[in-house]
């Protein structure tokens, strides 16, 4: 598989700007993505728990606002103008808006369906990324990439199989999250060569805080959260912010078509957390699907190595 800045001509969308050659370290990219995906699963588990007590817009708003405040406190004094300086501001803002939509859709889906099944449907996104990366980012998927993607998709079908009794509206929200997530991943790869990871992270928090902050007065909860709920609300901002930072860094070391099947690892984290936190144990068919999904990630990681 070739990365567009070196193995293929640069994307037409990026040629007018200064391009920084991306590093090539598939194993490092894989490990960064795996760590980020674990934090995403933790954030989804917390979101699902909190949406049983609070409405979804309120929960997602708290996540983004905490994320933004933490960046201002911890990073702003040290990095100052690096946080706001961009070369392609329009695309950076669009990336933040797309993630905001994905977060809202995912929250609505989690409030209606189990964690593992919701995560599985959301993993139509990597397939969309791999299919679009060739034309938009000039990346070659390759035979091993296609094998891993097809294998991962088969695993998803085993987990979220038709006739499984899932909530129809929840499925629609999960599909919306998948489409938005695929767009977010493509924009992340497109911007990785010209924007700093910390800048992308800051604009993600800023856009989400503004969007949900405007809507917050209409969804504000009158009941004061308990100490545990306050801790959980704070943890969402931490796990979400750090997870996106690690995942953005992963795109600097590996092409989108490689990270697409790798992201199926989040299904494993979701299954484990669903069991530990909510006591839901996947059935035999779902466990088989998770094993197939894990195999797809290992195929692409070992081949790249």
Coordinates of C-alpha atoms in Angstrom, one line a residue:
X1 CA 0.0 0.0 0.0
X2 CA 1.3 3.5 -0.9
X3 CA 0.9 6.7 1.0
X4 CA -0.1 9.5 -1.3
X5 CA 2.6 12.0 -0.3
X6 CA 5.3 9.6 -1.4
X7 CA 4.0 6.7 -3.4
X8 CA 1.3 8.5 -5.3
X9 CA 0.7 12.1 -6.5
X10 CA -0.7 14.4 -3.9
X11 CA -4.4 14.9 -3.7
X12 CA -5.6 17.8 -5.9
X13 CA -7.2 19.3 -2.9
X14 CA -3.8 19.6 -1.2
X15 CA -1.5 20.8 -4.0
X16 CA -1.8 24.6 -3.4
X17 CA -0.5 24.2 0.2
X18 CA 2.8 23.3 1.7
X19 CA 2.9 19.5 2.2
X20 CA 5.0 17.9 4.9
X21 CA 6.0 14.3 3.9
X22 CA 4.3 11.8 6.2
X23 CA 6.4 9.3 8.1
X24 CA 6.1 5.6 7.3
X25 CA 5.8 3.3 10.3
X26 CA 2.8 1.0 9.9
X27 CA 3.3 -0.7 13.3
X28 CA 3.4 2.6 15.2
X29 CA 0.3 3.8 13.3
X30 CA -1.4 0.5 14.3
X31 CA -0.6 0.8 18.0
X32 CA -1.6 4.5 18.1
X33 CA -4.9 3.7 16.5
X34 CA -5.5 0.7 18.8
X35 CA -5.0 2.8 21.9
X36 CA -7.2 5.6 20.6
X37 CA -9.9 3.1 19.7
X38 CA -9.9 1.7 23.3
X39 CA -10.5 5.2 24.6
X40 CA -13.3 5.6 22.1
X41 CA -14.9 2.4 23.4
X42 CA -14.6 3.7 27.0
X43 CA -16.2 7.0 26.0
X44 CA -19.1 5.1 24.2
X45 CA -19.6 3.0 27.3
X46 CA -19.8 6.1 29.5
X47 CA -22.2 7.8 27.0
X48 CA -24.5 4.8 27.0
X49 CA -24.6 4.7 30.8
X50 CA -25.3 8.4 31.2
X51 CA -28.0 8.5 28.5
X52 CA -30.1 6.3 30.8
X53 CA -30.2 9.3 33.2
X54 CA -29.9 12.3 30.9
X55 CA -30.8 13.2 27.3
X56 CA -28.3 12.6 24.6
X57 CA -27.6 16.3 23.5
X58 CA -26.8 17.2 27.2
X59 CA -24.4 14.2 27.6
X60 CA -22.6 14.9 24.3
X61 CA -22.5 18.7 25.1
X62 CA -20.8 18.0 28.4
X63 CA -18.2 15.8 26.6
X64 CA -17.2 18.5 24.2
X65 CA -17.2 21.3 26.7
X66 CA -15.0 19.4 29.1
X67 CA -12.7 18.5 26.3
X68 CA -12.4 22.1 25.2
X69 CA -11.9 23.5 28.8
X70 CA -9.1 20.9 29.4
X71 CA -7.3 22.0 26.3
X72 CA -7.5 25.6 27.3
X73 CA -6.1 24.9 30.8
X74 CA -3.5 22.3 29.9
X75 CA -2.3 23.1 26.3
X76 CA -3.2 26.8 25.6
X77 CA -0.5 28.3 27.9
X78 CA 2.2 26.2 26.3
X79 CA 1.2 26.0 22.6
X80 CA -0.6 29.4 22.3
X81 CA -1.0 30.2 18.6
X82 CA -0.2 26.7 17.4
X83 CA -3.7 25.7 18.5
X84 CA -5.4 28.1 16.1
X85 CA -3.0 28.4 13.2
X86 CA -4.2 26.4 10.2
X87 CA -3.5 26.2 6.5
X88 CA -6.9 24.9 5.4
X89 CA -9.3 26.4 7.9
X90 CA -12.4 25.5 6.0
X91 CA -11.6 21.8 5.9
X92 CA -10.6 21.8 9.5
X93 CA -13.9 23.3 10.6
X94 CA -15.8 20.9 8.3
X95 CA -14.0 18.0 10.0
X96 CA -15.1 19.2 13.4
X97 CA -18.7 19.6 12.2
X98 CA -18.7 16.1 10.8
X99 CA -17.5 14.7 14.0
X100 CA -20.2 16.6 15.9
X101 CA -22.8 14.9 13.7
X102 CA -21.2 11.5 14.3
X103 CA -21.2 12.0 18.0
X104 CA -24.8 13.0 18.2
X105 CA -25.9 10.1 16.0
X106 CA -23.8 7.6 18.0
X107 CA -25.2 8.9 21.2
X108 CA -28.8 8.5 19.9
X109 CA -28.0 4.9 18.7
X110 CA -26.4 3.9 22.0
X111 CA -29.4 5.1 23.9
X112 CA -31.5 2.6 22.0
X113 CA -29.3 -0.4 21.4
X114 CA -26.6 -2.5 23.1
X115 CA -23.0 -1.3 22.9
X116 CA -21.5 -4.1 20.8
X117 CA -24.3 -4.1 18.2
X118 CA -24.2 -0.3 17.9
X119 CA -20.4 -0.3 17.5
X120 CA -20.7 -3.1 14.9
X121 CA -23.1 -1.2 12.7
X122 CA -20.9 1.9 13.0
X123 CA -18.1 -0.1 11.5
X124 CA -19.4 0.2 8.1
X125 CA -17.3 3.4 8.1
X126 CA -13.9 1.7 7.5
X127 CA -15.3 0.0 4.4
X128 CA -16.5 3.4 3.1
X129 CA -13.1 4.9 3.9
X130 CA -11.2 2.2 2.0
X131 CA -13.5 2.5 -1.0
X132 CA -13.2 6.3 -1.2
X133 CA -9.5 6.6 -0.2
X134 CA -8.4 5.5 -3.7
X135 CA -10.2 8.2 -5.6
X136 CA -10.0 11.1 -3.0
X137 CA -6.5 10.5 -1.5
X138 CA -4.8 8.6 -4.3
X139 CA -4.1 5.6 -2.1
X140 CA -3.9 2.0 -3.3
X141 CA -5.7 -0.5 -1.2
X142 CA -4.0 -3.7 -2.5
X143 CA -5.0 -7.3 -2.4
X144 CA -4.3 -7.7 1.3
X145 CA -6.2 -4.6 2.1
X146 CA -9.3 -5.8 0.3
X147 CA -9.0 -9.2 2.0
X148 CA -8.9 -7.6 5.4
X149 CA -11.8 -5.3 4.6
X150 CA -14.0 -8.0 3.3
X151 CA -13.1 -10.3 6.2
X152 CA -13.9 -7.5 8.7
X153 CA -17.3 -6.7 7.0
X154 CA -18.2 -10.4 7.2
X155 CA -17.5 -10.3 10.9
X156 CA -19.7 -7.2 11.3
X157 CA -22.6 -9.1 9.6
X158 CA -22.2 -12.0 12.1
X159 CA -22.4 -9.6 15.0
X160 CA -25.2 -7.3 13.7
X161 CA -27.0 -10.0 11.6
X162 CA -30.5 -9.3 10.1
X163 CA -33.4 -10.4 12.2
X164 CA -31.5 -9.8 15.4
X165 CA -34.3 -7.6 16.9
X166 CA -32.4 -4.3 16.9
X167 CA -34.3 -1.0 17.2
X168 CA -35.0 0.3 13.7
X169 CA -34.5 4.0 14.7
X170 CA -31.4 3.0 16.5
X171 CA -30.1 1.3 13.4
X172 CA -30.7 4.5 11.3
X173 CA -28.8 6.6 13.8
X174 CA -25.9 4.1 13.8
X175 CA -25.8 4.2 10.0
X176 CA -25.7 8.0 10.1
X177 CA -22.8 7.8 12.6
X178 CA -21.0 5.4 10.2
X179 CA -21.4 7.8 7.2
X180 CA -20.2 10.8 9.3
X181 CA -17.4 8.8 10.8
X182 CA -16.1 7.8 7.4
X183 CA -16.1 11.4 6.2
X184 CA -14.2 12.4 9.4
X185 CA -11.5 9.8 8.8
X186 CA -11.0 10.9 5.2
X187 CA -10.7 14.5 6.3
X188 CA -8.2 13.5 9.0
X189 CA -6.0 11.8 6.4
X190 CA -6.3 14.7 4.0
X191 CA -5.3 17.3 6.6
X192 CA -2.6 15.3 8.3
X193 CA 0.1 16.5 5.9
X194 CA -0.6 20.3 6.5
X195 CA -2.0 20.6 9.9
X196 CA -0.6 19.8 13.4
X197 CA -2.4 17.1 15.3
X198 CA -2.9 19.4 18.3
X199 CA -4.5 22.0 16.1
X200 CA -7.0 19.5 14.6
X201 CA -7.8 18.3 18.2
X202 CA -8.4 21.9 19.3
X203 CA -10.8 22.7 16.5
X204 CA -12.6 19.4 17.1
X205 CA -13.3 20.5 20.7
X206 CA -14.0 24.1 19.7
X207 CA -16.6 23.3 16.9
X208 CA -18.3 20.7 19.1
X209 CA -18.5 23.1 22.1
X210 CA -20.0 25.9 20.0
X211 CA -22.5 23.6 18.3
X212 CA -23.7 21.9 21.4
X213 CA -23.3 25.0 23.6
X214 CA -25.8 26.8 21.4
X215 CA -28.3 23.9 21.8
X216 CA -27.5 23.3 25.5
X217 CA -30.1 25.7 27.0
X218 CA -32.9 23.7 25.3
X219 CA -31.6 20.4 26.8
X220 CA -30.3 21.4 30.2
X221 CA -31.1 18.9 32.9
X222 CA -32.6 20.4 36.1
X223 CA -31.4 17.6 38.3
X224 CA -27.8 18.0 39.7
X225 CA -25.6 15.1 38.8
X226 CA -24.2 12.9 41.5
X227 CA -20.5 12.7 42.3
X228 CA -20.2 9.6 40.2
X229 CA -22.0 11.2 37.3
X230 CA -19.8 14.3 37.5
X231 CA -16.7 12.0 37.3
X232 CA -18.1 10.2 34.3
X233 CA -19.0 13.5 32.5
X234 CA -15.4 14.7 33.0
X235 CA -14.0 11.3 31.9
X236 CA -15.8 11.6 28.5
X237 CA -13.9 14.8 27.7
X238 CA -10.6 13.2 28.7
X239 CA -11.0 9.9 26.9
X240 CA -12.6 11.5 23.8
X241 CA -9.9 14.2 23.5
X242 CA -7.0 11.8 24.1
X243 CA -8.5 9.2 21.8
X244 CA -8.8 11.6 18.9
X245 CA -5.3 12.9 19.5
X246 CA -3.8 9.4 19.3
X247 CA -5.9 8.5 16.2
X248 CA -4.9 11.7 14.5
X249 CA -1.3 10.9 15.1
X250 CA -1.9 7.4 13.7
X251 CA -2.7 9.0 10.3
X252 CA 0.8 10.5 10.2
X253 CA 2.3 7.0 10.1
X254 CA -0.1 4.9 8.1
X255 CA -2.5 5.5 5.1
X256 CA -6.3 5.5 5.6
X257 CA -6.7 2.3 3.6
X258 CA -4.5 0.5 6.2
X259 CA -6.1 2.0 9.3
X260 CA -9.6 1.2 8.0
X261 CA -9.5 -2.6 8.8
X262 CA -7.4 -1.9 11.9
X263 CA -10.2 0.1 13.4
X264 CA -12.2 -3.0 13.8
X265 CA -10.3 -3.6 17.0
X266 CA -12.8 -1.3 18.7
X267 CA -15.4 -4.0 18.4
X268 CA -13.2 -6.1 20.7
X269 CA -13.0 -3.3 23.2
X270 CA -16.8 -2.7 23.0
X271 CA -17.6 -6.4 23.6
X272 CA -15.4 -6.5 26.7
X273 CA -16.7 -3.3 28.1
X274 CA -20.3 -4.3 27.3
X275 CA -19.7 -7.4 29.4
X276 CA -17.9 -5.7 32.3
X277 CA -20.1 -2.6 32.6
X278 CA -23.5 -3.7 31.4
X279 CA -23.4 -7.4 31.9
X280 CA -24.3 -8.2 28.3
X281 CA -22.5 -11.2 27.0
X282 CA -22.5 -11.7 23.2
X283 CA -23.8 -15.0 21.9
X284 CA -21.7 -17.6 20.1
X285 CA -22.4 -16.1 16.6
X286 CA -21.4 -12.6 17.8
X287 CA -18.2 -14.0 19.4
X288 CA -17.3 -15.6 16.1
X289 CA -17.9 -12.3 14.4
X290 CA -15.5 -10.5 16.8
X291 CA -12.9 -13.2 16.2
X292 CA -13.2 -12.7 12.4
X293 CA -13.0 -8.9 12.8
X294 CA -9.8 -9.3 15.0
X295 CA -8.3 -11.5 12.3
X296 CA -8.9 -8.8 9.7
X297 CA -6.9 -6.3 11.7
X298 CA -4.0 -8.7 12.3
X299 CA -3.8 -9.6 8.6
X300 CA -3.3 -6.0 7.5
X301 CA -1.0 -5.1 10.5
X302 CA 1.3 -8.1 9.9
X303 CA 1.4 -7.6 6.2
X304 CA 2.3 -3.9 6.5
X305 CA 5.0 -4.8 9.1

